[in-house]
Short mmCIF file of C-alpha atoms in Angstrom, two decimals:
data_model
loop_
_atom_site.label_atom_id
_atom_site.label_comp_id
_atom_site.label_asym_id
_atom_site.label_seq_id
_atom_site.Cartn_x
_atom_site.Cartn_y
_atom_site.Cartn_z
CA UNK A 13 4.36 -41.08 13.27
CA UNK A 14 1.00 -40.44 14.44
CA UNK A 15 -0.61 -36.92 13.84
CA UNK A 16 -3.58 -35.62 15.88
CA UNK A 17 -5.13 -32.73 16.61
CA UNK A 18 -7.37 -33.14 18.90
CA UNK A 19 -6.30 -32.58 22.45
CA UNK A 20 -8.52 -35.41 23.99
CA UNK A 21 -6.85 -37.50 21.54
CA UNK A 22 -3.20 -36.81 22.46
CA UNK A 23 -4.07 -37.33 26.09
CA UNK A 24 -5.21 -40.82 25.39
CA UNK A 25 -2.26 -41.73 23.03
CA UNK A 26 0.42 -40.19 25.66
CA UNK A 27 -1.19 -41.76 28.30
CA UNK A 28 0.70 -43.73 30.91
CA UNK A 29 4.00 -41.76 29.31
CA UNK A 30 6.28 -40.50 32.04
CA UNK A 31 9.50 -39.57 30.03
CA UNK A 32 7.92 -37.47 27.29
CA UNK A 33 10.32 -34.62 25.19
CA UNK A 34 8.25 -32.32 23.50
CA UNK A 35 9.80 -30.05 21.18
CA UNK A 36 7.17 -27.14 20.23
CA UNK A 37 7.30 -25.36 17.14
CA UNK A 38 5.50 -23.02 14.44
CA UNK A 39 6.43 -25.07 11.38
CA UNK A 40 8.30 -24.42 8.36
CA UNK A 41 10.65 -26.81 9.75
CA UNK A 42 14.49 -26.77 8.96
CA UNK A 43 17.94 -27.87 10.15
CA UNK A 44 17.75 -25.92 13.50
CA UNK A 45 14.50 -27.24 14.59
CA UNK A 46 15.24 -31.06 13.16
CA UNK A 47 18.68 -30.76 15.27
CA UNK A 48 16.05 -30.20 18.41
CA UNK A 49 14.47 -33.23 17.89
CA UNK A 50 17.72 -35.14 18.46
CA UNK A 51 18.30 -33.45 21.71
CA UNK A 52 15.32 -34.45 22.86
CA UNK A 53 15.75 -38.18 22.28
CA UNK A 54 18.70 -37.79 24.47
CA UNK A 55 16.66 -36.80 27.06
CA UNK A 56 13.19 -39.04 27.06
CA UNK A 57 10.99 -40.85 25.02
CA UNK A 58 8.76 -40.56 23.06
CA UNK A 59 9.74 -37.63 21.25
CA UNK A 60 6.39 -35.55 20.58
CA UNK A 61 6.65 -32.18 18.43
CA UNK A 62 3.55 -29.37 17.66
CA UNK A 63 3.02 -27.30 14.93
CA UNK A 64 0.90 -24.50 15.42
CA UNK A 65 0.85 -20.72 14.34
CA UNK A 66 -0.01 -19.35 17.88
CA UNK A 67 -2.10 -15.83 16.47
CA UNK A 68 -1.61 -14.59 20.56
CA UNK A 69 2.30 -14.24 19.80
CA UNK A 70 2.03 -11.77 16.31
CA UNK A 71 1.37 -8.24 16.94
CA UNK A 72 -0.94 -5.77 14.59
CA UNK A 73 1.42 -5.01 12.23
CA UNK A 74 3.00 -8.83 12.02
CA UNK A 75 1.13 -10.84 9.61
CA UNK A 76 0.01 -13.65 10.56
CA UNK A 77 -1.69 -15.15 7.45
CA UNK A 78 1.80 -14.87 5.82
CA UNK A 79 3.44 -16.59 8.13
CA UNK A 80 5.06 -19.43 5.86
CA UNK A 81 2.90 -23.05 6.36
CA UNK A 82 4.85 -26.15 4.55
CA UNK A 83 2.76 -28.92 6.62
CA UNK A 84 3.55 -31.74 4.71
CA UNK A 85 7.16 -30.93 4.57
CA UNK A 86 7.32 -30.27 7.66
CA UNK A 87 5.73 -34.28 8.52
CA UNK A 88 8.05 -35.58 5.79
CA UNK A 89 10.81 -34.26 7.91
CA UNK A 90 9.62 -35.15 11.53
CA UNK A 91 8.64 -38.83 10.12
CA UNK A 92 12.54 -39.52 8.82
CA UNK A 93 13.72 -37.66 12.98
CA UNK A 94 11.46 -40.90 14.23
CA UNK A 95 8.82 -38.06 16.04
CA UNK A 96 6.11 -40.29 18.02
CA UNK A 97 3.35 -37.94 18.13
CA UNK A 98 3.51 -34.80 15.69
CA UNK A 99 0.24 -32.59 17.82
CA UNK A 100 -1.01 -30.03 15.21
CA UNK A 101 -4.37 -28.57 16.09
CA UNK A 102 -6.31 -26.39 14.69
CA UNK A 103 -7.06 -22.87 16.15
CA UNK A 104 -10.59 -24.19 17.42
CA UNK A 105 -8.79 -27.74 19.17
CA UNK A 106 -6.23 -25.46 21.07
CA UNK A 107 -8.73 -21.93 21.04
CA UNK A 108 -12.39 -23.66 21.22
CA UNK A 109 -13.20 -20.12 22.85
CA UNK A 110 -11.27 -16.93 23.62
CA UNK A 111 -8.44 -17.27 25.20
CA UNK A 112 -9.16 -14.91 27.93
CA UNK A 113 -6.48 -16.02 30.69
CA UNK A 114 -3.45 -15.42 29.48
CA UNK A 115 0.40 -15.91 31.35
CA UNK A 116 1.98 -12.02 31.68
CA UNK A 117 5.76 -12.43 32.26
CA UNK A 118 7.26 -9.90 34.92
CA UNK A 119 8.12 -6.39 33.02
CA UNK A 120 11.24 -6.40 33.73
CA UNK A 121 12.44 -9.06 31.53
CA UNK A 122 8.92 -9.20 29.54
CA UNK A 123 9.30 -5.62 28.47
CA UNK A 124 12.81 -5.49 27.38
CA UNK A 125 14.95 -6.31 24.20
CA UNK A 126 12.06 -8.69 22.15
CA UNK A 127 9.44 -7.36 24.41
CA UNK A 128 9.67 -3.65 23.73
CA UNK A 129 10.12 -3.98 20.09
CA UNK A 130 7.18 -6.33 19.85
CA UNK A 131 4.80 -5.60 22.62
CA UNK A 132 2.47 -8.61 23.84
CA UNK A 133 5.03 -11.18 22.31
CA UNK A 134 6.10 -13.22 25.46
CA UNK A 135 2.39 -12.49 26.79
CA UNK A 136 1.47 -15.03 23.78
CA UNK A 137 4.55 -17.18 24.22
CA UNK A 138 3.85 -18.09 27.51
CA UNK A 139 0.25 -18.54 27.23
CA UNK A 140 0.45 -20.89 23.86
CA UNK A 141 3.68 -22.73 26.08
CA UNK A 142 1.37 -23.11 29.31
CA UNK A 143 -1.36 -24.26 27.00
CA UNK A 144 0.71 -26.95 25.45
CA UNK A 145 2.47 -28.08 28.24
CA UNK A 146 -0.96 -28.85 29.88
CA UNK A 147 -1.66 -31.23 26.71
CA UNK A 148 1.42 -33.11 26.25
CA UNK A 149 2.66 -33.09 29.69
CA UNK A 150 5.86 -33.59 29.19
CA UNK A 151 8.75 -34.23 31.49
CA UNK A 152 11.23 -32.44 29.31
CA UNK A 153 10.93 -29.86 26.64
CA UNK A 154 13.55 -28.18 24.09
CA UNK A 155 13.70 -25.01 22.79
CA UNK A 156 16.51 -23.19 21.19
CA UNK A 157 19.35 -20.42 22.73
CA UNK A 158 18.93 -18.53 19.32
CA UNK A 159 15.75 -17.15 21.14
CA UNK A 160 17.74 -16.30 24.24
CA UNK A 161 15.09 -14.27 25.91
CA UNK A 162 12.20 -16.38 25.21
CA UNK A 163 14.21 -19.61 26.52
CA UNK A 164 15.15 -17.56 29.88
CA UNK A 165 11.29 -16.42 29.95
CA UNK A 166 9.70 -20.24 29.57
CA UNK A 167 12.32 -21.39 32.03
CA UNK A 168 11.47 -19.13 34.58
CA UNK A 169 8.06 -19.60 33.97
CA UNK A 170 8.04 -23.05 34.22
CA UNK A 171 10.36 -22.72 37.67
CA UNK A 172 8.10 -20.94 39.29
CA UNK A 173 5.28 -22.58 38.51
CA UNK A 174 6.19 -25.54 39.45
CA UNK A 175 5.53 -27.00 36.40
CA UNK A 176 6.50 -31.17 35.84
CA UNK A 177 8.87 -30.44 32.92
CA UNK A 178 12.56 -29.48 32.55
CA UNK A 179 13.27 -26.90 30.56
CA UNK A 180 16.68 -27.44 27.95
CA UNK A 181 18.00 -25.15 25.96
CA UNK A 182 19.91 -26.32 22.35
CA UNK A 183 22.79 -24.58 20.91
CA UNK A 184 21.97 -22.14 18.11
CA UNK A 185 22.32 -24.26 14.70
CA UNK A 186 24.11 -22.47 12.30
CA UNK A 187 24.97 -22.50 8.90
CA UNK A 188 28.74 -22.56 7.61
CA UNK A 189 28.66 -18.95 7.21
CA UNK A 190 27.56 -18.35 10.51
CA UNK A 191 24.52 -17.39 10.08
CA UNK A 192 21.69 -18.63 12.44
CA UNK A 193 19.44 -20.64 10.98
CA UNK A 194 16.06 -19.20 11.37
CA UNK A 195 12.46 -19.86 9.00
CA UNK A 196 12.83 -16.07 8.31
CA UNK A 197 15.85 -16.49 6.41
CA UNK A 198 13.68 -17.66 3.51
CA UNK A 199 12.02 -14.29 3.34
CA UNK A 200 15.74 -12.90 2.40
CA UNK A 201 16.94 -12.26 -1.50
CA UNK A 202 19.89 -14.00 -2.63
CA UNK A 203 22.16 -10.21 -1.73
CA UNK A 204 21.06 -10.26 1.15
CA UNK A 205 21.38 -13.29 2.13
CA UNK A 206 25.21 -13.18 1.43
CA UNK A 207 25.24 -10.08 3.86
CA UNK A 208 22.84 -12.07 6.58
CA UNK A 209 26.11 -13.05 8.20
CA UNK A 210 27.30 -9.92 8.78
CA UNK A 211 24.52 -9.91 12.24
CA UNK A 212 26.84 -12.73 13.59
CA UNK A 213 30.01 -11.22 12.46
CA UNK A 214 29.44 -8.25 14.53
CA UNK A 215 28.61 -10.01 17.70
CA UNK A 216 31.31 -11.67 17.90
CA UNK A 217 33.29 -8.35 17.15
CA UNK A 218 31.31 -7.12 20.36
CA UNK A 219 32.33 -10.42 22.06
CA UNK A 220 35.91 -9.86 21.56
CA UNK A 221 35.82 -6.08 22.64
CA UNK A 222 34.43 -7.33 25.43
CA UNK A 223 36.48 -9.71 26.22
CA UNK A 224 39.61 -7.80 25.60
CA UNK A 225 38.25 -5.25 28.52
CA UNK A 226 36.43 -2.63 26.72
CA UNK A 227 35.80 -0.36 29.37
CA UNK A 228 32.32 1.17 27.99
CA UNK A 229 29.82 -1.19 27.23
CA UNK A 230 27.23 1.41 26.27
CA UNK A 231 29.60 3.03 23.89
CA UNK A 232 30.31 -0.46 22.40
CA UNK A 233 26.85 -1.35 21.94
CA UNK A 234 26.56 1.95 19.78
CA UNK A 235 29.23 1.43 17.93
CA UNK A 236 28.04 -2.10 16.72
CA UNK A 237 24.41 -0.88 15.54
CA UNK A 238 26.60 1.92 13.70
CA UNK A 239 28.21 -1.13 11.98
CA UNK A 240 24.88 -2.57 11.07
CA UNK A 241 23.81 0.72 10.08
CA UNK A 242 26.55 1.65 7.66
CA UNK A 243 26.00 -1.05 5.99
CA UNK A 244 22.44 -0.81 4.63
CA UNK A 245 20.99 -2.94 8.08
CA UNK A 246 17.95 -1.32 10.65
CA UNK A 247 19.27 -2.25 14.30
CA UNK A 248 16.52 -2.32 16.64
CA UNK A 249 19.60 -2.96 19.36
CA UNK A 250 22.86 -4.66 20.04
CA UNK A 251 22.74 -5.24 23.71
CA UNK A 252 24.94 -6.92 26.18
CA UNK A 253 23.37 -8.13 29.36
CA UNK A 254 24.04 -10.52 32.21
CA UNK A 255 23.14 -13.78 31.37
CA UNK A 256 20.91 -14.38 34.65
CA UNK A 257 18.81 -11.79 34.02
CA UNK A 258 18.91 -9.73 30.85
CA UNK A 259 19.82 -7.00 32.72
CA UNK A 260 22.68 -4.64 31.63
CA UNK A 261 25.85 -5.25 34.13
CA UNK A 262 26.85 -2.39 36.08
CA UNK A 263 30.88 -1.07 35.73
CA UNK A 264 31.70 -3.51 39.28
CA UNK A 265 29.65 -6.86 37.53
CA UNK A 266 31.42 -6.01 34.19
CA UNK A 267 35.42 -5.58 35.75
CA UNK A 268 34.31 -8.45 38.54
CA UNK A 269 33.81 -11.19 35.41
CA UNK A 270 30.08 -11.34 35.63
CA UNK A 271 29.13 -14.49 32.47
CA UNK A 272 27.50 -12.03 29.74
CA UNK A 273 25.84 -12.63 26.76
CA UNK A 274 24.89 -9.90 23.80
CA UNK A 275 21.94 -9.54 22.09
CA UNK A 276 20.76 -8.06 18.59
CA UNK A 277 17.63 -7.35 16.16
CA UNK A 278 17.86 -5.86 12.77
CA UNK A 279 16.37 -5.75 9.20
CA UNK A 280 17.94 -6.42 6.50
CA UNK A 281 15.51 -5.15 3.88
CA UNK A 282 12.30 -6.26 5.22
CA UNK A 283 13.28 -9.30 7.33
CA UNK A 284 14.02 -9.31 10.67
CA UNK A 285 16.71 -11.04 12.19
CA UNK A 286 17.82 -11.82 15.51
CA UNK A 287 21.08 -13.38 17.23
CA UNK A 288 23.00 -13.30 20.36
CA UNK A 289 26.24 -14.59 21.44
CA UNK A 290 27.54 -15.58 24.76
CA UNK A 291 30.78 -13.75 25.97
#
């Protein structure tokens, strides 16, 4: 596996490459990301990945110099997936001056869920995605459903720009308790990691209410983040939206069988978790 930095270099290695899968991550690699890599050899060679802590993404009060950094790990792991190109630059190869132009997603799917609880976040996820597509240029790229929002946001993005690259979204890896896996599931304590699973537990409760023709979605959605609650968790929200949109279904969408999918965030002590769950 090579490793560079630079983003002259990784032009000239990837040069002539028309089938390139580029899996992008932030490190602190596990299961969930390692399972991405495999979907994208199904779907081109060479198989490049990136690690890089994109500062534009964390908000004021999300630290970013804590952000957990296991580098050579991380290679040790991409090395046994057979990774061609593992691109890991520095904040001066991908910043070498302000990043001034930056990628705003519309407001009405920028701003919700994610985007209201962390303001600016999919303003830096698009801009660090645009950025790296423009290096690897790839004709394919993965990322995973566990970030449901931020997979509907690049996809769009990508659609109507008119970007070169297909956009493919991987099942949510998941440990045998359910729980998604997730590099913030290292910041939990042993307790609470044996209540983590509760998150997914309760979405599928909301799943089957759902399912079973719960008439009030609203009322549902409340009564899941009381579940959460009464159990020592923080909900930011348990939402259920249309899957084509994030938006919340009216009554006629809901009774006519419109595809669904519900959302959650919530601490658990001080980690934040998210999950969703298609219905």
């Amino acid at each position: 596996m090579k490793i560079i930095s630079s983003i002259d270099d990784l032009r000239d290695q990837l040069s002539g490459q028309l089938r390139t899968a580029f899996v992008p991550t932030m490190g602190n690699l596990h299961e969930g990301h390692l399972s991405l890599m495999r979907l994208a050899r199904k779907h081109g060679d060479p198989v490049v990945a990136s690690i890089f802590v994109n500062r534009l993404q964390f908000g004021p009060n999300e630290d970013f110099d804590k952000y957990p950094r296991t580098f050579q790990a991380d290679v040790e792991k991409l090395e046994k997936e057979g990774v061609y190109v593992l691109f890991a630059p520095t904040e001066k190869d991908l910043y070498p001056e302000p990043q001034e132009y930056r990628v705003q997603p519309p407001d009405g799917l920028g701003n919700i869920l994610e985007g209201e609880f962390r303001p600016g976040f999919f303003n830096g996820v698009c801009t660090v995605v645009t950025k790296l597509f423009s290096c690897v240029q790839p004709r394919v790229a993965v990322f995973g459903k566990k970030d449901y929002q931020q997979l509907m946001i690049i996809r769009n993005m990508a659609r109507q720009f008119a970007m070169p690259t297909e956009i493919i979204g991987a099942e949510t890896f998941r440990a045998d308790d359910g729980l998604a896996l997730s590099s913030r599931n290292g910041y939990l304590s042993t307790e609470e990691r044996l209540e983590a699973p509760f998150l997914y537990q309760t979405l599928n409760w909301v799943a089957e209410q759902t399912r079973g023709g719960h008439p009030d979605l609203l009322a549902l959605e409340r009564a899941a983040m009381a579940r959460l609650a009464e159990r020592g968790w923080k909900p930011d929200y348990v939402s259920i939206r249309k899957r084509m949109n994030l938006q919340a279904p009216t009554a006629d969408e809901h009774a006519a069988g419109a595809p669904l999918v519900v959302l959650a965030a919530a601490k658990l002590g001080n980690t934040r978790l998210i999950d969703n769950l298609e219905i």
